[in-house]
Amino acid sequence: MISSENFLKDSNTINFLKLRGGYGELGSTSGFDNFGYLSTVNFGNTVFGQTNAGQQVTSRASSLFSDTTTWERIITKEIGLDFRLFNNSIFGSIDLYQKDNEDMLISLVYPDILGTTAPLTNSGSLETKGWEAQLGWNGNIGDLEISVSANMSDSRNEITSYEGADSFVPGLNLIDSSDNIADLVVEGRPINSFYLYETDGFFANQAEVDAYYATYSGGILADQGASAGLVPGDTRIVDTNEDGVIDTDDVTFQGDSSPHYVYGFNLNLKYKNWDFSSFFQGALQQYIVRTGYFSAPFQAVWQNQSASWLGKTWTQENPNSEFPRLSTQGGAGGWNYVNNDFMRQNNKYVRLKSLIVGYNFKDLKIANRPINNLRIYFSGNDLFELTKVKDGYDPESAAGANNNTYPFMRTWALGVKVSL
Ligand SMILES: [Ca+2]
């Protein structure tokens, strides 16, 4: 507590100043099943014999256990500062932290010749660094009492080691279970990363299409003249590794799906019998790429189409469009839209999460009976938002949201509260 030191004890400017720090280590068995310390045996049936062949019971080692396996260690380091200034009217805090997952239990990819499930080994490490800040002010102007506060936080993670893992698929590499980690992580990158095709506009004419086919063939590129073959208005995907083939090796890292710079803002006012309180929430960066039905227009021909494409796709009259040509041909739609860089949206938003406006009647009497307080109020949740999401989806829904999310709701309420 720095504010207790002699040189600050009597300060009117700094009323409170405290430096905090922490270090902790925790053990974790995340990803480790109940009998993960044993090699298990599975039973089955197989036909044996030549003359009197019949089904016989068989058994096999269905999993292996590594006897060097131990706990995963989660090491947390934190440093923080709390302060109150100017007669406690300004208050705030700053926190920095780092969390290291060391010796993560992961199953490595072994050749299939192993013949059974590979054991978990302590082979991964993940580093997460983050910060949080809060600042507020309590004060009044005449009869108006004001209380405002704002906070923001961010964290970034990085797979610091994973036995040289370098596997990813086009699109979001979402880690939703311990089973799929090894296939979806790259050392030096965050988890839940996007790998997308880089694009360089749309073909303006047949000559540009011909020139593209003269340079590239194979991979995901449909043959010229085939039903999914390129025509003017289609997307020019960049051969990022310059091997003359457009394929999944050309996708590049384009951020992660975690929300970043998440913030909240509180404003509370009181004026005579009125009170007002509001809370805003938002994020400055969260990347999303739609999947399934909304990964491309006409992804399925029977589906409802998103109105967000309307008037923004390539036609000969609209060559400088935001999106490529529309097509009901699945292959063409896939090439033109699915997992291309322009399909990544930044889910930047601010939303009024809650609003309460109230009025308190004091010293009322009803039929000579005194009423201590009669309060009439309006309260609402999720009343409005500003968002950069282009396709009309709720910015607080999951990153890969499809068309099967529960409809978003706003709520209003009018209330009367009587205290006798
Ligand atoms: Ca290539």
GROMACS .gro file of C-alpha atoms and ligand atoms in nm:
model
  421
    1MET     CA    1   0.000   0.000   0.000
    2ILE     CA    2   0.203   0.293  -0.129
    3SER     CA    3  -0.046   0.554  -0.005
    4SER     CA    4   0.035   0.458   0.356
    5GLU     CA    5   0.397   0.563   0.313
    6ASN     CA    6   0.502   0.887   0.481
    7PHE     CA    7   0.549   1.080   0.159
    8LEU     CA    8   0.189   1.014   0.048
    9LYS     CA    9   0.003   0.982   0.378
   10ASP     CA   10  -0.128   1.338   0.381
   11SER     CA   11  -0.170   1.384   0.006
   12ASN     CA   12  -0.502   1.527  -0.112
   13THR     CA   13  -0.429   1.426  -0.467
   14ILE     CA   14  -0.351   1.059  -0.418
   15ASN     CA   15  -0.592   0.915  -0.161
   16PHE     CA   16  -0.521   0.552  -0.225
   17LEU     CA   17  -0.250   0.372  -0.414
   18LYS     CA   18  -0.190   0.002  -0.389
   19LEU     CA   19   0.042  -0.220  -0.582
   20ARG     CA   20  -0.058  -0.583  -0.605
   21GLY     CA   21   0.127  -0.883  -0.734
   22GLY     CA   22   0.067  -1.252  -0.748
   23TYR     CA   23   0.225  -1.577  -0.858
   24GLY     CA   24   0.053  -1.910  -0.858
   25GLU     CA   25   0.099  -2.260  -0.990
   26LEU     CA   26  -0.181  -2.507  -1.039
   27GLY     CA   27  -0.182  -2.863  -1.157
   28SER     CA   28  -0.428  -2.970  -1.421
   29THR     CA   29  -0.530  -3.298  -1.576
   30SER     CA   30  -0.728  -3.133  -1.852
   31GLY     CA   31  -0.787  -3.373  -2.139
   32PHE     CA   32  -0.695  -3.673  -1.926
   33ASP     CA   33  -0.967  -3.937  -1.902
   34ASN     CA   34  -1.056  -4.132  -1.585
   35PHE     CA   35  -0.841  -4.430  -1.674
   36GLY     CA   36  -0.584  -4.239  -1.875
   37TYR     CA   37  -0.306  -4.388  -1.663
   38LEU     CA   38  -0.380  -4.739  -1.790
   39SER     CA   39  -0.341  -4.910  -2.119
   40THR     CA   40  -0.685  -5.050  -2.194
   41VAL     CA   41  -0.791  -5.363  -2.375
   42ASN     CA   42  -1.085  -5.383  -2.615
   43PHE     CA   43  -1.266  -5.703  -2.706
   44GLY     CA   44  -1.406  -5.791  -3.045
   45ASN     CA   45  -1.484  -6.083  -3.277
   46THR     CA   46  -1.293  -6.212  -3.572
   47VAL     CA   47  -1.334  -6.521  -3.787
   48PHE     CA   48  -1.049  -6.770  -3.733
   49GLY     CA   49  -0.974  -7.111  -3.873
   50GLN     CA   50  -0.974  -7.276  -4.214
   51THR     CA   51  -1.189  -7.588  -4.213
   52ASN     CA   52  -1.417  -7.514  -3.918
   53ALA     CA   53  -1.396  -7.138  -3.938
   54GLY     CA   54  -1.593  -6.957  -3.674
   55GLN     CA   55  -1.608  -6.635  -3.486
   56GLN     CA   56  -1.362  -6.613  -3.203
   57VAL     CA   57  -1.329  -6.351  -2.933
   58THR     CA   58  -1.026  -6.128  -2.983
   59SER     CA   59  -0.863  -5.867  -2.770
   60ARG     CA   60  -0.629  -5.584  -2.852
   61ALA     CA   61  -0.449  -5.300  -2.677
   62SER     CA   62  -0.679  -5.010  -2.761
   63SER     CA   63  -0.475  -4.738  -2.597
   64LEU     CA   64  -0.124  -4.681  -2.474
   65PHE     CA   65   0.001  -4.505  -2.166
   66SER     CA   66   0.325  -4.315  -2.139
   67ASP     CA   67   0.478  -4.365  -1.794
   68THR     CA   68   0.652  -4.028  -1.810
   69THR     CA   69   0.316  -3.848  -1.820
   70THR     CA   70   0.263  -3.602  -1.537
   71TRP     CA   71   0.039  -3.307  -1.444
   72GLU     CA   72   0.005  -3.007  -1.668
   73ARG     CA   73   0.123  -2.694  -1.485
   74ILE     CA   74  -0.065  -2.365  -1.509
   75ILE     CA   75   0.155  -2.076  -1.396
   76THR     CA   76  -0.014  -1.741  -1.340
   77LYS     CA   77   0.173  -1.413  -1.286
   78GLU     CA   78  -0.013  -1.095  -1.217
   79ILE     CA   79   0.067  -0.737  -1.127
   80GLY     CA   80  -0.190  -0.469  -1.057
   81LEU     CA   81  -0.230  -0.113  -0.938
   82ASP     CA   82  -0.539   0.030  -0.765
   83PHE     CA   83  -0.580   0.403  -0.717
   84ARG     CA   84  -0.818   0.673  -0.597
   85LEU     CA   85  -0.744   1.038  -0.663
   86PHE     CA   86  -0.880   1.385  -0.582
   87ASN     CA   87  -1.089   1.314  -0.271
   88ASN     CA   88  -1.170   0.967  -0.398
   89SER     CA   89  -1.364   1.112  -0.691
   90ILE     CA   90  -1.149   0.939  -0.954
   91PHE     CA   91  -1.082   0.570  -0.916
   92GLY     CA   92  -0.932   0.300  -1.124
   93SER     CA   93  -0.709  -0.001  -1.161
   94ILE     CA   94  -0.468  -0.154  -1.407
   95ASP     CA   95  -0.382  -0.523  -1.423
   96LEU     CA   96  -0.131  -0.713  -1.629
   97TYR     CA   97  -0.117  -1.088  -1.628
   98GLN     CA   98   0.045  -1.380  -1.793
   99LYS     CA   99  -0.072  -1.738  -1.782
  100ASP     CA  100   0.151  -2.019  -1.900
  101ASN     CA  101   0.017  -2.366  -1.961
  102GLU     CA  102   0.330  -2.579  -1.939
  103ASP     CA  103   0.355  -2.950  -2.016
  104MET     CA  104   0.005  -2.958  -2.164
  105LEU     CA  105  -0.125  -3.309  -2.207
  106ILE     CA  106  -0.163  -3.360  -2.577
  107SER     CA  107  -0.186  -3.655  -2.807
  108LEU     CA  108   0.063  -3.631  -3.086
  109VAL     CA  109  -0.001  -3.753  -3.435
  110TYR     CA  110   0.176  -4.084  -3.486
  111PRO     CA  111   0.185  -4.289  -3.805
  112ASP     CA  112  -0.117  -4.520  -3.839
  113ILE     CA  113   0.119  -4.815  -3.815
  114LEU     CA  114   0.107  -4.761  -3.436
  115GLY     CA  115  -0.226  -4.947  -3.455
  116THR     CA  116  -0.382  -4.791  -3.147
  117THR     CA  117  -0.457  -4.458  -2.982
  118ALA     CA  118  -0.143  -4.259  -2.906
  119PRO     CA  119  -0.085  -4.178  -2.539
  120LEU     CA  120  -0.113  -3.828  -2.402
  121THR     CA  121   0.225  -3.674  -2.337
  122ASN     CA  122   0.333  -3.349  -2.175
  123SER     CA  123   0.433  -3.193  -2.504
  124GLY     CA  124   0.251  -2.863  -2.539
  125SER     CA  125   0.274  -2.515  -2.400
  126LEU     CA  126   0.046  -2.218  -2.438
  127GLU     CA  127   0.118  -1.862  -2.332
  128THR     CA  128  -0.161  -1.612  -2.262
  129LYS     CA  129  -0.088  -1.247  -2.193
  130GLY     CA  130  -0.355  -0.997  -2.102
  131TRP     CA  131  -0.442  -0.668  -1.941
  132GLU     CA  132  -0.742  -0.503  -1.783
  133ALA     CA  133  -0.796  -0.137  -1.704
  134GLN     CA  134  -1.072   0.046  -1.526
  135LEU     CA  135  -1.132   0.416  -1.474
  136GLY     CA  136  -1.421   0.594  -1.310
  137TRP     CA  137  -1.543   0.923  -1.169
  138ASN     CA  138  -1.798   1.001  -0.900
  139GLY     CA  139  -1.907   1.360  -0.862
  140ASN     CA  140  -2.187   1.607  -0.887
  141ILE     CA  141  -2.282   1.921  -1.074
  142GLY     CA  142  -2.534   2.106  -0.857
  143ASP     CA  143  -2.814   1.859  -0.780
  144LEU     CA  144  -2.701   1.622  -1.049
  145GLU     CA  145  -2.508   1.325  -0.911
  146ILE     CA  146  -2.292   1.157  -1.169
  147SER     CA  147  -2.112   0.825  -1.162
  148VAL     CA  148  -1.928   0.707  -1.472
  149SER     CA  149  -1.688   0.419  -1.516
  150ALA     CA  150  -1.535   0.237  -1.806
  151ASN     CA  151  -1.328  -0.075  -1.839
  152MET     CA  152  -1.142  -0.250  -2.114
  153SER     CA  153  -0.949  -0.574  -2.137
  154ASP     CA  154  -0.766  -0.781  -2.390
  155SER     CA  155  -0.573  -1.104  -2.397
  156ARG     CA  156  -0.364  -1.280  -2.659
  157ASN     CA  157  -0.248  -1.636  -2.659
  158GLU     CA  158   0.020  -1.821  -2.847
  159ILE     CA  159   0.102  -2.188  -2.884
  160THR     CA  160   0.467  -2.162  -2.783
  161SER     CA  161   0.548  -2.527  -2.840
  162TYR     CA  162   0.357  -2.823  -2.975
  163GLU     CA  163   0.618  -3.065  -3.105
  164GLY     CA  164   0.649  -2.863  -3.422
  165ALA     CA  165   0.277  -2.872  -3.502
  166ASP     CA  166   0.199  -2.699  -3.828
  167SER     CA  167  -0.149  -2.826  -3.922
  168PHE     CA  168  -0.446  -2.615  -4.019
  169VAL     CA  169  -0.747  -2.620  -4.246
  170PRO     CA  170  -0.900  -2.337  -4.448
  171GLY     CA  171  -1.140  -2.136  -4.232
  172LEU     CA  172  -1.166  -2.130  -3.855
  173ASN     CA  173  -0.946  -2.382  -3.676
  174LEU     CA  174  -1.173  -2.410  -3.375
  175ILE     CA  175  -1.042  -2.614  -3.087
  176ASP     CA  176  -1.353  -2.750  -2.921
  177SER     CA  177  -1.217  -3.069  -2.773
  178SER     CA  178  -0.883  -3.213  -2.684
  179ASP     CA  179  -0.919  -3.463  -2.970
  180ASN     CA  180  -0.880  -3.219  -3.254
  181ILE     CA  181  -0.601  -2.998  -3.121
  182ALA     CA  182  -0.308  -3.160  -3.297
  183ASP     CA  183  -0.470  -3.108  -3.638
  184LEU     CA  184  -0.555  -2.743  -3.586
  185VAL     CA  185  -0.260  -2.568  -3.427
  186VAL     CA  186   0.052  -2.402  -3.551
  187GLU     CA  187   0.343  -2.320  -3.324
  188GLY     CA  188   0.380  -1.947  -3.279
  189ARG     CA  189   0.012  -1.879  -3.356
  190PRO     CA  190  -0.291  -1.837  -3.130
  191ILE     CA  191  -0.550  -2.111  -3.088
  192ASN     CA  192  -0.879  -2.073  -3.281
  193SER     CA  193  -0.704  -1.906  -3.575
  194PHE     CA  194  -0.843  -1.821  -3.916
  195TYR     CA  195  -0.659  -1.941  -4.227
  196LEU     CA  196  -0.811  -1.785  -4.537
  197TYR     CA  197  -0.739  -1.749  -4.907
  198GLU     CA  198  -0.596  -1.415  -5.009
  199THR     CA  199  -0.777  -1.261  -5.303
  200ASP     CA  200  -0.697  -0.993  -5.555
  201GLY     CA  201  -1.031  -0.871  -5.686
  202PHE     CA  202  -1.252  -1.032  -5.950
  203PHE     CA  203  -1.187  -1.117  -6.315
  204ALA     CA  204  -1.306  -0.824  -6.524
  205ASN     CA  205  -1.320  -1.011  -6.856
  206GLN     CA  206  -1.250  -1.336  -7.041
  207ALA     CA  207  -0.891  -1.233  -7.120
  208GLU     CA  208  -0.812  -1.213  -6.748
  209VAL     CA  209  -0.970  -1.556  -6.693
  210ASP     CA  210  -0.763  -1.704  -6.979
  211ALA     CA  211  -0.444  -1.551  -6.837
  212TYR     CA  212  -0.521  -1.708  -6.496
  213TYR     CA  213  -0.570  -2.053  -6.652
  214ALA     CA  214  -0.245  -2.009  -6.845
  215THR     CA  215  -0.062  -1.970  -6.512
  216TYR     CA  216  -0.245  -2.204  -6.274
  217SER     CA  217  -0.395  -2.550  -6.289
  218GLY     CA  218  -0.489  -2.833  -6.054
  219GLY     CA  219  -0.556  -2.797  -5.683
  220ILE     CA  220  -0.898  -2.652  -5.609
  221LEU     CA  221  -0.919  -2.478  -5.946
  222ALA     CA  222  -1.190  -2.631  -6.165
  223ASP     CA  223  -1.095  -2.693  -6.528
  224GLN     CA  224  -1.175  -2.420  -6.775
  225GLY     CA  225  -1.511  -2.489  -6.937
  226ALA     CA  226  -1.626  -2.722  -6.655
  227SER     CA  227  -1.948  -2.629  -6.477
  228ALA     CA  228  -1.751  -2.473  -6.190
  229GLY     CA  229  -1.488  -2.329  -6.428
  230LEU     CA  230  -1.398  -1.964  -6.391
  231VAL     CA  231  -1.576  -1.691  -6.585
  232PRO     CA  232  -1.567  -1.310  -6.557
  233GLY     CA  233  -1.687  -1.192  -6.216
  234ASP     CA  234  -1.519  -1.479  -6.030
  235THR     CA  235  -1.264  -1.433  -5.755
  236ARG     CA  236  -0.892  -1.413  -5.827
  237ILE     CA  237  -0.736  -1.624  -5.550
  238VAL     CA  238  -0.369  -1.553  -5.489
  239ASP     CA  239  -0.109  -1.829  -5.516
  240THR     CA  240   0.061  -1.720  -5.194
  241ASN     CA  241   0.325  -1.995  -5.193
  242GLU     CA  242   0.393  -1.939  -5.564
  243ASP     CA  243   0.395  -2.303  -5.668
  244GLY     CA  244   0.164  -2.260  -5.967
  245VAL     CA  245  -0.117  -2.451  -5.794
  246ILE     CA  246  -0.410  -2.297  -5.607
  247ASP     CA  247  -0.480  -2.528  -5.317
  248THR     CA  248  -0.527  -2.538  -4.939
  249ASP     CA  249  -0.156  -2.466  -4.893
  250ASP     CA  250  -0.227  -2.110  -5.009
  251VAL     CA  251  -0.436  -2.007  -4.708
  252THR     CA  252  -0.262  -1.768  -4.471
  253PHE     CA  253  -0.307  -1.679  -4.104
  254GLN     CA  254  -0.563  -1.399  -4.070
  255GLY     CA  255  -0.621  -1.349  -3.700
  256ASP     CA  256  -0.809  -1.544  -3.437
  257SER     CA  257  -1.174  -1.563  -3.337
  258SER     CA  258  -1.136  -1.440  -2.978
  259PRO     CA  259  -1.292  -1.106  -2.888
  260HIS     CA  260  -1.030  -0.836  -2.834
  261TYR     CA  261  -1.045  -0.497  -2.664
  262VAL     CA  262  -1.366  -0.592  -2.487
  263TYR     CA  263  -1.511  -0.296  -2.301
  264GLY     CA  264  -1.794  -0.181  -2.081
  265PHE     CA  265  -1.924   0.161  -1.991
  266ASN     CA  266  -2.150   0.256  -1.699
  267LEU     CA  267  -2.331   0.587  -1.663
  268ASN     CA  268  -2.547   0.649  -1.359
  269LEU     CA  269  -2.724   0.980  -1.291
  270LYS     CA  270  -2.946   1.104  -1.012
  271TYR     CA  271  -3.132   1.433  -1.024
  272LYS     CA  272  -3.381   1.515  -0.749
  273ASN     CA  273  -3.646   1.239  -0.780
  274TRP     CA  274  -3.512   1.105  -1.107
  275ASP     CA  275  -3.261   0.828  -1.151
  276PHE     CA  276  -3.098   0.692  -1.463
  277SER     CA  277  -2.860   0.405  -1.508
  278SER     CA  278  -2.716   0.258  -1.825
  279PHE     CA  279  -2.460  -0.001  -1.920
  280PHE     CA  280  -2.297  -0.032  -2.259
  281GLN     CA  281  -2.084  -0.326  -2.370
  282GLY     CA  282  -1.880  -0.395  -2.678
  283ALA     CA  283  -1.564  -0.516  -2.846
  284LEU     CA  284  -1.333  -0.341  -3.089
  285GLN     CA  285  -1.219  -0.656  -3.267
  286GLN     CA  286  -1.359  -1.001  -3.313
  287TYR     CA  287  -1.323  -1.175  -3.645
  288ILE     CA  288  -1.599  -1.395  -3.777
  289VAL     CA  289  -1.637  -1.597  -4.095
  290ARG     CA  290  -1.979  -1.747  -4.157
  291THR     CA  291  -2.003  -2.120  -4.202
  292GLY     CA  292  -2.261  -2.357  -4.347
  293TYR     CA  293  -2.554  -2.194  -4.524
  294PHE     CA  294  -2.405  -1.848  -4.489
  295SER     CA  295  -2.056  -1.935  -4.608
  296ALA     CA  296  -2.169  -1.837  -4.960
  297PRO     CA  297  -2.489  -1.720  -5.129
  298PHE     CA  298  -2.691  -2.016  -5.265
  299GLN     CA  299  -2.479  -2.252  -5.060
  300ALA     CA  300  -2.799  -2.456  -5.078
  301VAL     CA  301  -3.041  -2.345  -5.345
  302TRP     CA  302  -3.350  -2.389  -5.126
  303GLN     CA  303  -3.225  -2.173  -4.841
  304ASN     CA  304  -3.332  -1.818  -4.768
  305GLN     CA  305  -3.065  -1.580  -4.890
  306SER     CA  306  -2.908  -1.312  -4.677
  307ALA     CA  307  -3.019  -0.968  -4.794
  308SER     CA  308  -2.665  -0.847  -4.722
  309TRP     CA  309  -2.550  -0.966  -5.067
  310LEU     CA  310  -2.814  -0.765  -5.248
  311GLY     CA  311  -2.675  -0.516  -5.499
  312LYS     CA  312  -2.319  -0.581  -5.382
  313THR     CA  313  -2.222  -0.867  -5.613
  314TRP     CA  314  -2.035  -0.852  -5.942
  315THR     CA  315  -2.223  -0.798  -6.264
  316GLN     CA  316  -2.103  -0.643  -6.589
  317GLU     CA  317  -2.286  -0.326  -6.487
  318ASN     CA  318  -2.136  -0.337  -6.136
  319PRO     CA  319  -1.772  -0.439  -6.192
  320ASN     CA  320  -1.631  -0.265  -5.882
  321SER     CA  321  -1.853  -0.461  -5.644
  322GLU     CA  322  -1.774  -0.572  -5.292
  323PHE     CA  323  -1.848  -0.938  -5.363
  324PRO     CA  324  -1.794  -1.167  -5.666
  325ARG     CA  325  -2.052  -1.304  -5.907
  326LEU     CA  326  -2.356  -1.489  -5.771
  327SER     CA  327  -2.398  -1.845  -5.881
  328THR     CA  328  -2.621  -2.135  -5.785
  329GLN     CA  329  -2.346  -2.369  -5.903
  330GLY     CA  330  -2.199  -2.506  -5.579
  331GLY     CA  331  -1.839  -2.530  -5.694
  332ALA     CA  332  -1.838  -2.176  -5.831
  333GLY     CA  333  -1.995  -2.040  -5.512
  334GLY     CA  334  -1.734  -2.224  -5.307
  335TRP     CA  335  -1.443  -2.088  -5.507
  336ASN     CA  336  -1.582  -1.735  -5.510
  337TYR     CA  337  -1.681  -1.701  -5.145
  338VAL     CA  338  -1.596  -1.977  -4.900
  339ASN     CA  339  -1.302  -1.894  -4.671
  340ASN     CA  340  -1.188  -1.603  -4.886
  341ASP     CA  341  -1.035  -1.303  -4.708
  342PHE     CA  342  -1.319  -1.061  -4.791
  343MET     CA  343  -1.563  -1.293  -4.608
  344ARG     CA  344  -1.397  -1.215  -4.276
  345GLN     CA  345  -1.602  -0.958  -4.087
  346ASN     CA  346  -1.489  -0.760  -3.788
  347ASN     CA  347  -1.752  -0.804  -3.522
  348LYS     CA  348  -1.688  -0.458  -3.380
  349TYR     CA  349  -1.984  -0.335  -3.181
  350VAL     CA  350  -2.126  -0.138  -2.894
  351ARG     CA  351  -2.460  -0.235  -2.740
  352LEU     CA  352  -2.681  -0.074  -2.479
  353LYS     CA  353  -2.713  -0.379  -2.255
  354SER     CA  354  -2.933  -0.222  -1.994
  355LEU     CA  355  -3.115   0.102  -1.929
  356ILE     CA  356  -3.323   0.201  -1.627
  357VAL     CA  357  -3.504   0.533  -1.589
  358GLY     CA  358  -3.706   0.587  -1.275
  359TYR     CA  359  -3.902   0.851  -1.089
  360ASN     CA  360  -3.970   0.837  -0.716
  361PHE     CA  361  -4.278   1.004  -0.563
  362LYS     CA  362  -4.207   1.094  -0.200
  363ASP     CA  363  -4.456   1.145   0.086
  364LEU     CA  364  -4.763   1.043  -0.108
  365LYS     CA  365  -5.087   0.961   0.070
  366ILE     CA  366  -5.360   0.738  -0.059
  367ALA     CA  367  -5.682   0.754   0.147
  368ASN     CA  368  -5.485   0.899   0.438
  369ARG     CA  369  -5.247   0.607   0.429
  370PRO     CA  370  -4.889   0.734   0.386
  371ILE     CA  371  -4.688   0.581   0.108
  372ASN     CA  372  -4.319   0.584   0.186
  373ASN     CA  373  -4.208   0.566  -0.174
  374LEU     CA  374  -4.382   0.514  -0.504
  375ARG     CA  375  -4.146   0.440  -0.786
  376ILE     CA  376  -4.232   0.425  -1.156
  377TYR     CA  377  -3.962   0.300  -1.384
  378PHE     CA  378  -3.876   0.184  -1.730
  379SER     CA  379  -3.615  -0.085  -1.779
  380GLY     CA  380  -3.486  -0.235  -2.098
  381ASN     CA  381  -3.223  -0.483  -2.209
  382ASP     CA  382  -3.031  -0.495  -2.536
  383LEU     CA  383  -3.218  -0.189  -2.664
  384PHE     CA  384  -2.987  -0.091  -2.944
  385GLU     CA  385  -2.642  -0.143  -3.089
  386LEU     CA  386  -2.399  -0.007  -3.342
  387THR     CA  387  -2.218  -0.286  -3.522
  388LYS     CA  388  -1.988  -0.348  -3.814
  389VAL     CA  389  -2.138  -0.692  -3.876
  390LYS     CA  390  -2.270  -0.668  -4.231
  391ASP     CA  391  -2.514  -0.956  -4.246
  392GLY     CA  392  -2.755  -0.854  -3.974
  393TYR     CA  393  -2.658  -1.114  -3.716
  394ASP     CA  394  -2.639  -1.047  -3.345
  395PRO     CA  395  -2.279  -0.937  -3.277
  396GLU     CA  396  -2.283  -1.123  -2.944
  397SER     CA  397  -2.365  -1.459  -3.101
  398ALA     CA  398  -2.094  -1.714  -3.164
  399ALA     CA  399  -1.820  -1.633  -3.410
  400GLY     CA  400  -1.907  -1.897  -3.667
  401ALA     CA  401  -2.280  -1.837  -3.633
  402ASN     CA  402  -2.493  -1.993  -3.897
  403ASN     CA  403  -2.860  -1.944  -3.972
  404ASN     CA  404  -2.963  -2.175  -3.689
  405THR     CA  405  -2.904  -1.942  -3.396
  406TYR     CA  406  -3.191  -1.850  -3.167
  407PRO     CA  407  -3.347  -1.518  -3.275
  408PHE     CA  408  -3.216  -1.217  -3.092
  409MET     CA  409  -3.454  -1.046  -2.849
  410ARG     CA  410  -3.487  -0.698  -2.703
  411THR     CA  411  -3.683  -0.660  -2.380
  412TRP     CA  412  -3.876  -0.366  -2.236
  413ALA     CA  413  -4.050  -0.340  -1.901
  414LEU     CA  414  -4.255  -0.075  -1.727
  415GLY     CA  415  -4.280  -0.109  -1.352
  416VAL     CA  416  -4.443   0.038  -1.044
  417LYS     CA  417  -4.299  -0.026  -0.699
  418VAL     CA  418  -4.478   0.078  -0.383
  419SER     CA  419  -4.297   0.081  -0.046
  420LEU     CA  420  -4.529   0.131   0.249
  421CA      CA  421  -0.005  -2.245  -5.430
   0.00000   0.00000   0.00000
